[in-house]
């Protein structure tokens, strides 16, 4: 009896060509991978949350993988292929892995599109064959710079005794454009360039920013008030913590982040801190829309647009609840 069932099952497998691990029910069922570089950052958790909403409403399977280094990315791609995935969306831990990622995806017959950080090839240029969705980094940086200048004016601070701390992560173009944009807008608003001090992060997280800013502060004990910009919320949070350790507080610091998703706990604190505002990006567009684009590409052969750039809006301690709730983020 057993042997008969086994033979029938084998025949069914051969008949439907399902020897690759897919069950007959899987035929035509779309599976999509979503790989992110920093799975513990709220920004990426929100991307995943919205990608999952897309999967639930379109009826495909989403496989979320935290790919924190090159080895993990490449084994994740093999793993996805073994699971019968048709393609994946990726924010790579290092964009210079671009050629390796595209090569492995092609070898496995998987479609690939990037989100947030655009892949670069071995020639150092963007890999333009890979569709990309990212933020309008330079514009968003300028919004930070203009908002810093406006709040400085509201507080009646003069430039003597005030300086800018720019927490930078210049390896990546999207993050370099943000801090360049912020500095550019401050200088356009009349802030002296000589009083802009960069604190380059060695690691792009809160402790990385904390260390970078501590090292910078040691060199400038004469500064009484600081404006802070950075590549994202975590960069500014690390800077604010470092400044607190040296006696600067909400009265002497104006910090404005980017993401708007990673500073909620900070805004919820009873007492204001130097973290004054953030530019809220759209994790819904980055998560839901990229997953939807990949789904249509796999299902209907509709290739996503080559480039899509998203905008952001300023949120503060006063406005964040209302704005985040309206976007399904609270
Ligand atoms: C980069 C940053 C993230 C987030 C995204 C937005 O990947 O590391 O924190 O700002 O860009 O696209």
Tab-separated table of C-alpha atoms and ligand atoms in Angstrom:
chain	number	residue	atom	x	y	z
A	1	UNK	CA	0.000	0.000	0.000
A	2	UNK	CA	2.760	2.318	1.031
A	3	UNK	CA	4.738	1.599	-2.101
A	4	UNK	CA	1.647	2.239	-4.223
A	5	UNK	CA	1.078	5.661	-2.626
A	6	UNK	CA	4.746	6.477	-3.048
A	7	UNK	CA	4.649	5.570	-6.724
A	8	UNK	CA	1.500	7.617	-7.280
A	9	UNK	CA	3.025	10.607	-5.535
A	10	UNK	CA	6.183	10.271	-7.604
A	11	UNK	CA	4.131	10.049	-10.788
A	12	UNK	CA	2.195	13.184	-9.785
A	13	UNK	CA	5.446	15.000	-9.114
A	14	UNK	CA	6.892	14.049	-12.456
A	15	UNK	CA	3.650	14.890	-14.230
A	16	UNK	CA	3.426	18.429	-12.871
A	17	UNK	CA	7.160	19.015	-12.859
A	18	UNK	CA	7.067	19.718	-9.158
A	19	UNK	CA	10.334	18.118	-8.209
A	20	UNK	CA	11.695	21.573	-7.314
A	21	UNK	CA	9.972	21.680	-3.942
A	22	UNK	CA	6.828	23.475	-5.121
A	23	UNK	CA	3.533	21.733	-4.449
A	24	UNK	CA	0.876	21.724	-7.170
A	25	UNK	CA	-1.000	24.414	-5.184
A	26	UNK	CA	2.054	26.643	-5.625
A	27	UNK	CA	1.840	26.686	-9.398
A	28	UNK	CA	1.480	30.330	-10.405
A	29	UNK	CA	1.684	31.469	-6.778
A	30	UNK	CA	3.960	34.492	-6.526
A	31	UNK	CA	6.660	34.671	-3.864
A	32	UNK	CA	8.767	37.774	-3.320
A	33	UNK	CA	11.843	38.350	-1.154
A	34	UNK	CA	12.478	41.614	0.734
A	35	UNK	CA	16.058	42.012	1.990
A	36	UNK	CA	17.099	44.876	4.250
A	37	UNK	CA	20.494	45.901	5.590
A	38	UNK	CA	19.491	46.970	9.138
A	39	UNK	CA	16.490	44.885	10.226
A	40	UNK	CA	16.497	46.382	13.728
A	41	UNK	CA	16.059	49.969	12.476
A	42	UNK	CA	12.387	51.060	12.761
A	43	UNK	CA	12.597	52.457	9.222
A	44	UNK	CA	13.178	48.971	7.800
A	45	UNK	CA	10.629	47.340	10.091
A	46	UNK	CA	8.081	49.765	8.690
A	47	UNK	CA	9.106	48.967	5.127
A	48	UNK	CA	8.532	45.298	5.895
A	49	UNK	CA	5.207	46.047	7.556
A	50	UNK	CA	3.910	47.808	4.447
A	51	UNK	CA	5.375	45.178	2.096
A	52	UNK	CA	3.464	42.580	4.123
A	53	UNK	CA	0.272	44.647	3.746
A	54	UNK	CA	0.854	44.537	0.007
A	55	UNK	CA	1.377	40.753	0.105
A	56	UNK	CA	-1.822	40.306	2.104
A	57	UNK	CA	-3.909	42.414	-0.236
A	58	UNK	CA	-2.457	41.063	-3.511
A	59	UNK	CA	-2.249	37.477	-2.266
A	60	UNK	CA	1.455	36.716	-2.666
A	61	UNK	CA	3.974	35.332	-0.182
A	62	UNK	CA	6.577	37.729	1.200
A	63	UNK	CA	9.869	36.402	2.541
A	64	UNK	CA	11.645	38.957	4.733
A	65	UNK	CA	15.369	38.562	5.290
A	66	UNK	CA	17.743	40.716	7.310
A	67	UNK	CA	20.866	40.734	5.151
A	68	UNK	CA	23.478	42.542	7.187
A	69	UNK	CA	26.592	41.617	5.196
A	70	UNK	CA	27.628	40.431	1.752
A	71	UNK	CA	27.737	36.746	2.617
A	72	UNK	CA	24.233	36.869	4.052
A	73	UNK	CA	22.949	38.626	0.930
A	74	UNK	CA	24.361	36.006	-1.439
A	75	UNK	CA	23.169	33.045	0.600
A	76	UNK	CA	19.762	34.727	0.975
A	77	UNK	CA	19.475	34.959	-2.820
A	78	UNK	CA	20.240	31.232	-3.183
A	79	UNK	CA	17.788	30.477	-0.423
A	80	UNK	CA	15.053	32.534	-2.082
A	81	UNK	CA	15.633	30.768	-5.397
A	82	UNK	CA	15.338	27.381	-3.662
A	83	UNK	CA	11.992	28.490	-2.265
A	84	UNK	CA	10.630	29.295	-5.719
A	85	UNK	CA	10.725	33.082	-5.383
A	86	UNK	CA	10.299	35.094	-8.596
A	87	UNK	CA	12.231	38.187	-7.535
A	88	UNK	CA	13.289	40.367	-4.634
A	89	UNK	CA	13.523	43.945	-3.401
A	90	UNK	CA	16.782	44.846	-1.659
A	91	UNK	CA	18.383	47.548	0.441
A	92	UNK	CA	21.931	46.166	0.398
A	93	UNK	CA	24.331	46.396	3.358
A	94	UNK	CA	26.937	47.780	0.951
A	95	UNK	CA	25.923	49.150	-2.445
A	96	UNK	CA	29.302	48.123	-3.870
A	97	UNK	CA	28.032	44.548	-3.757
A	98	UNK	CA	25.879	45.586	-6.709
A	99	UNK	CA	27.576	43.500	-9.415
A	100	UNK	CA	27.704	40.419	-7.192
A	101	UNK	CA	24.026	40.782	-6.287
A	102	UNK	CA	22.903	41.262	-9.879
A	103	UNK	CA	25.124	38.384	-11.066
A	104	UNK	CA	23.743	35.986	-8.457
A	105	UNK	CA	20.137	37.075	-9.112
A	106	UNK	CA	20.604	36.498	-12.859
A	107	UNK	CA	22.240	33.122	-12.317
A	108	UNK	CA	19.239	32.102	-10.228
A	109	UNK	CA	16.731	33.610	-12.674
A	110	UNK	CA	15.410	36.151	-10.145
A	111	UNK	CA	14.248	39.684	-10.820
A	112	UNK	CA	15.800	42.366	-8.609
A	113	UNK	CA	14.978	45.945	-7.711
A	114	UNK	CA	16.629	48.176	-5.123
A	115	UNK	CA	15.033	50.335	-2.461
A	116	UNK	CA	16.619	53.188	-0.450
A	117	UNK	CA	20.263	52.587	-1.450
A	118	UNK	CA	21.015	52.335	-5.148
A	119	UNK	CA	23.378	49.559	-6.244
A	120	UNK	CA	26.659	50.524	-7.870
A	121	UNK	CA	28.752	48.447	-10.255
A	122	UNK	CA	32.471	47.716	-10.255
A	123	UNK	CA	33.012	50.959	-12.222
A	124	UNK	CA	31.545	52.916	-9.288
A	125	UNK	CA	28.448	53.962	-11.251
A	126	UNK	CA	24.835	53.196	-10.558
A	127	UNK	CA	23.614	49.944	-12.086
A	128	UNK	CA	20.818	51.549	-14.066
A	129	UNK	CA	19.343	48.243	-15.324
A	130	UNK	CA	18.138	47.599	-11.780
A	131	UNK	CA	14.935	49.583	-11.109
A	132	UNK	CA	15.250	51.765	-8.025
A	133	UNK	CA	12.997	53.570	-5.571
A	134	UNK	CA	14.673	56.006	-3.183
A	135	UNK	CA	14.224	59.397	-1.549
A	136	UNK	CA	14.800	62.809	-3.142
A	137	UNK	CA	17.849	63.030	-0.931
A	138	UNK	CA	19.164	66.445	-1.859
A	139	UNK	CA	15.749	68.132	-1.577
A	140	UNK	CA	15.056	66.450	1.749
A	141	UNK	CA	18.465	67.581	3.018
A	142	UNK	CA	17.667	71.152	1.980
A	143	UNK	CA	14.371	70.949	3.879
A	144	UNK	CA	16.385	70.020	6.992
A	145	UNK	CA	18.760	72.965	6.468
A	146	UNK	CA	15.948	75.465	5.926
A	147	UNK	CA	14.075	74.194	8.991
A	148	UNK	CA	17.226	74.492	11.132
A	149	UNK	CA	17.735	78.086	9.961
A	150	UNK	CA	14.056	78.903	10.609
A	151	UNK	CA	14.105	77.497	14.160
A	152	UNK	CA	17.370	79.286	14.888
A	153	UNK	CA	15.657	82.543	13.861
A	154	UNK	CA	12.611	81.738	16.022
A	155	UNK	CA	14.934	81.349	19.005
A	156	UNK	CA	16.802	84.529	18.145
A	157	UNK	CA	20.206	82.814	18.122
A	158	UNK	CA	23.078	84.687	16.520
A	159	UNK	CA	25.764	82.846	14.629
A	160	UNK	CA	28.513	83.828	17.072
A	161	UNK	CA	28.637	80.956	19.542
A	162	UNK	CA	26.508	78.717	17.308
A	163	UNK	CA	27.838	75.990	15.016
A	164	UNK	CA	26.508	73.221	12.804
A	165	UNK	CA	27.272	69.569	13.546
A	166	UNK	CA	26.739	67.457	10.415
A	167	UNK	CA	26.788	63.745	11.210
A	168	UNK	CA	27.828	62.271	7.902
A	169	UNK	CA	27.857	58.872	6.211
A	170	UNK	CA	29.505	59.806	2.948
A	171	UNK	CA	30.092	56.291	1.557
A	172	UNK	CA	26.555	56.284	0.280
A	173	UNK	CA	25.281	58.795	-2.239
A	174	UNK	CA	21.744	59.036	-0.817
A	175	UNK	CA	23.111	59.891	2.626
A	176	UNK	CA	25.865	62.202	1.359
A	177	UNK	CA	23.301	64.192	-0.630
A	178	UNK	CA	21.203	64.630	2.518
A	179	UNK	CA	23.929	66.250	4.625
A	180	UNK	CA	25.291	68.201	1.633
A	181	UNK	CA	21.753	69.488	0.994
A	182	UNK	CA	21.290	70.531	4.630
A	183	UNK	CA	24.664	72.303	4.784
A	184	UNK	CA	23.995	73.987	1.415
A	185	UNK	CA	20.636	75.350	2.578
A	186	UNK	CA	22.133	76.654	5.842
A	187	UNK	CA	24.905	78.431	3.977
A	188	UNK	CA	22.344	79.883	1.529
A	189	UNK	CA	20.406	81.134	4.558
A	190	UNK	CA	23.534	83.006	5.652
A	191	UNK	CA	25.204	80.557	8.041
A	192	UNK	CA	29.024	80.808	7.792
A	193	UNK	CA	30.491	77.702	6.175
A	194	UNK	CA	33.533	77.904	8.460
A	195	UNK	CA	31.279	77.083	11.402
A	196	UNK	CA	30.021	73.838	9.902
A	197	UNK	CA	31.776	70.821	11.442
A	198	UNK	CA	31.411	67.344	10.052
A	199	UNK	CA	31.381	64.248	12.272
A	200	UNK	CA	31.890	61.266	9.924
A	201	UNK	CA	30.368	58.062	11.303
A	202	UNK	CA	32.398	54.847	11.168
A	203	UNK	CA	29.227	52.829	11.675
A	204	UNK	CA	25.802	54.074	10.599
A	205	UNK	CA	23.882	53.617	13.848
A	206	UNK	CA	23.281	55.501	17.125
A	207	UNK	CA	26.540	54.400	18.834
A	208	UNK	CA	28.440	55.188	15.613
A	209	UNK	CA	27.051	58.731	15.607
A	210	UNK	CA	27.631	59.098	19.352
A	211	UNK	CA	31.332	58.262	18.961
A	212	UNK	CA	31.780	60.492	15.928
A	213	UNK	CA	30.172	63.495	17.617
A	214	UNK	CA	32.052	62.997	20.880
A	215	UNK	CA	35.319	63.101	18.956
A	216	UNK	CA	34.192	66.277	17.188
A	217	UNK	CA	32.979	68.022	20.362
A	218	UNK	CA	36.358	67.613	22.057
A	219	UNK	CA	37.796	69.892	19.391
A	220	UNK	CA	35.176	72.647	19.803
A	221	UNK	CA	34.552	73.352	23.490
A	222	UNK	CA	33.987	77.049	22.679
A	223	UNK	CA	30.660	76.428	20.919
A	224	UNK	CA	27.644	77.303	23.053
A	225	UNK	CA	24.788	76.247	20.764
A	226	UNK	CA	24.537	73.552	18.123
A	227	UNK	CA	22.414	72.905	15.072
A	228	UNK	CA	22.509	69.205	14.096
A	229	UNK	CA	21.806	67.549	10.783
A	230	UNK	CA	22.591	63.962	9.848
A	231	UNK	CA	21.905	61.260	7.324
A	232	UNK	CA	18.957	59.858	9.301
A	233	UNK	CA	17.224	59.918	12.693
A	234	UNK	CA	19.755	57.604	14.311
A	235	UNK	CA	22.634	59.872	13.322
A	236	UNK	CA	20.942	62.853	14.993
A	237	UNK	CA	19.887	60.792	18.033
A	238	UNK	CA	23.504	59.711	18.583
A	239	UNK	CA	24.617	63.340	18.269
A	240	UNK	CA	21.983	64.555	20.735
A	241	UNK	CA	23.094	61.908	23.285
A	242	UNK	CA	26.749	62.898	22.863
A	243	UNK	CA	25.856	66.559	23.370
A	244	UNK	CA	23.823	65.767	26.493
A	245	UNK	CA	26.932	64.102	27.915
A	246	UNK	CA	28.701	67.445	27.579
A	247	UNK	CA	25.956	69.595	29.052
A	248	UNK	CA	24.088	70.720	25.920
A	249	UNK	CA	20.307	70.297	26.131
A	250	UNK	CA	17.026	71.258	24.456
A	251	UNK	CA	17.762	74.936	25.101
A	252	UNK	CA	21.129	74.857	23.325
A	253	UNK	CA	20.602	72.222	20.614
A	254	UNK	CA	18.332	72.045	17.561
A	255	UNK	CA	18.593	68.614	15.908
A	256	UNK	CA	16.586	67.611	12.854
A	257	UNK	CA	16.635	64.012	11.639
A	258	UNK	CA	15.422	62.152	8.559
A	259	UNK	CA	13.102	59.076	8.455
A	260	UNK	CA	10.559	60.226	11.061
A	261	UNK	CA	10.041	56.590	12.038
A	262	UNK	CA	13.057	56.175	14.316
A	263	UNK	CA	12.446	59.126	16.636
A	264	UNK	CA	8.993	58.338	18.000
A	265	UNK	CA	10.273	57.261	21.419
A	266	UNK	CA	12.321	60.465	21.537
A	267	UNK	CA	9.298	62.649	20.772
A	268	UNK	CA	7.238	60.772	23.347
A	269	UNK	CA	9.612	61.679	26.183
A	270	UNK	CA	7.990	64.009	28.743
A	271	UNK	CA	10.829	66.481	28.589
A	272	UNK	CA	11.919	67.884	25.202
A	273	UNK	CA	15.452	67.012	24.119
A	274	UNK	CA	17.718	68.539	21.505
A	275	UNK	CA	16.023	66.329	18.917
A	276	UNK	CA	13.686	69.010	17.627
A	277	UNK	CA	12.190	67.586	14.434
A	278	UNK	CA	12.516	65.065	11.640
A	279	UNK	CA	11.599	64.737	8.003
A	280	UNK	CA	9.080	61.938	7.772
A	281	UNK	CA	9.698	59.811	4.693
A	282	UNK	CA	7.167	57.351	3.341
A	283	UNK	CA	7.911	53.782	4.435
A	284	UNK	CA	4.578	52.906	2.842
A	285	UNK	CA	5.787	53.904	-0.617
A	286	UNK	CA	9.158	52.259	0.009
A	287	UNK	CA	7.626	49.005	1.306
A	288	UNK	CA	4.193	48.638	-0.291
A	289	UNK	CA	4.947	50.212	-3.660
A	290	UNK	CA	8.201	48.351	-4.289
A	291	UNK	CA	6.550	45.033	-3.376
A	292	UNK	CA	3.635	45.889	-5.695
A	293	UNK	CA	6.049	46.772	-8.519
A	294	UNK	CA	7.884	43.477	-8.081
A	295	UNK	CA	4.581	41.584	-8.013
A	296	UNK	CA	3.424	43.106	-11.329
A	297	UNK	CA	6.823	42.483	-12.860
A	298	UNK	CA	6.728	38.792	-11.941
A	299	UNK	CA	3.056	38.269	-12.684
A	300	UNK	CA	2.449	40.461	-15.768
A	301	UNK	CA	5.962	41.155	-17.020
A	302	UNK	CA	5.487	44.885	-16.298
A	303	UNK	CA	8.973	46.158	-15.461
A	304	UNK	CA	9.061	48.873	-12.768
A	305	UNK	CA	10.112	52.427	-13.741
A	306	UNK	CA	13.897	52.831	-13.790
A	307	UNK	CA	13.865	55.446	-11.027
A	308	UNK	CA	11.259	56.638	-8.541
A	309	UNK	CA	12.008	59.347	-5.967
A	310	UNK	CA	9.888	60.040	-2.903
A	311	UNK	CA	9.390	63.173	-0.792
A	312	UNK	CA	9.235	63.900	2.943
A	313	UNK	CA	7.453	66.223	5.362
A	314	UNK	CA	8.619	67.990	8.505
A	315	UNK	CA	7.320	66.607	11.803
A	316	UNK	CA	7.993	67.995	15.297
A	317	UNK	CA	7.164	66.961	18.854
A	318	UNK	CA	3.954	68.946	18.426
A	319	UNK	CA	2.785	67.541	15.101
A	320	UNK	CA	4.160	64.008	14.924
A	321	UNK	CA	1.185	62.174	16.469
A	322	UNK	CA	-1.345	63.523	14.049
A	323	UNK	CA	0.836	63.137	10.961
A	324	UNK	CA	2.091	59.642	11.805
A	325	UNK	CA	-1.411	58.416	12.677
A	326	UNK	CA	-2.780	59.697	9.382
A	327	UNK	CA	-0.144	57.588	7.607
A	328	UNK	CA	-0.813	54.396	9.565
A	329	UNK	CA	2.470	54.712	11.465
A	330	UNK	CA	1.110	55.046	15.007
B	1	LIG	C1	19.043	54.755	3.891
B	1	LIG	C2	19.147	54.960	5.405
B	1	LIG	C3	17.822	54.612	6.080
B	1	LIG	C4	16.683	55.391	5.426
B	1	LIG	C5	16.639	55.085	3.945
B	1	LIG	C6	15.554	55.889	3.245
B	1	LIG	O1	18.964	53.386	3.602
B	1	LIG	O2	20.170	54.157	5.937
B	1	LIG	O3	17.866	54.933	7.466
B	1	LIG	O4	16.898	56.771	5.617
B	1	LIG	O5	17.895	55.392	3.340
B	1	LIG	O6	15.555	55.663	1.854
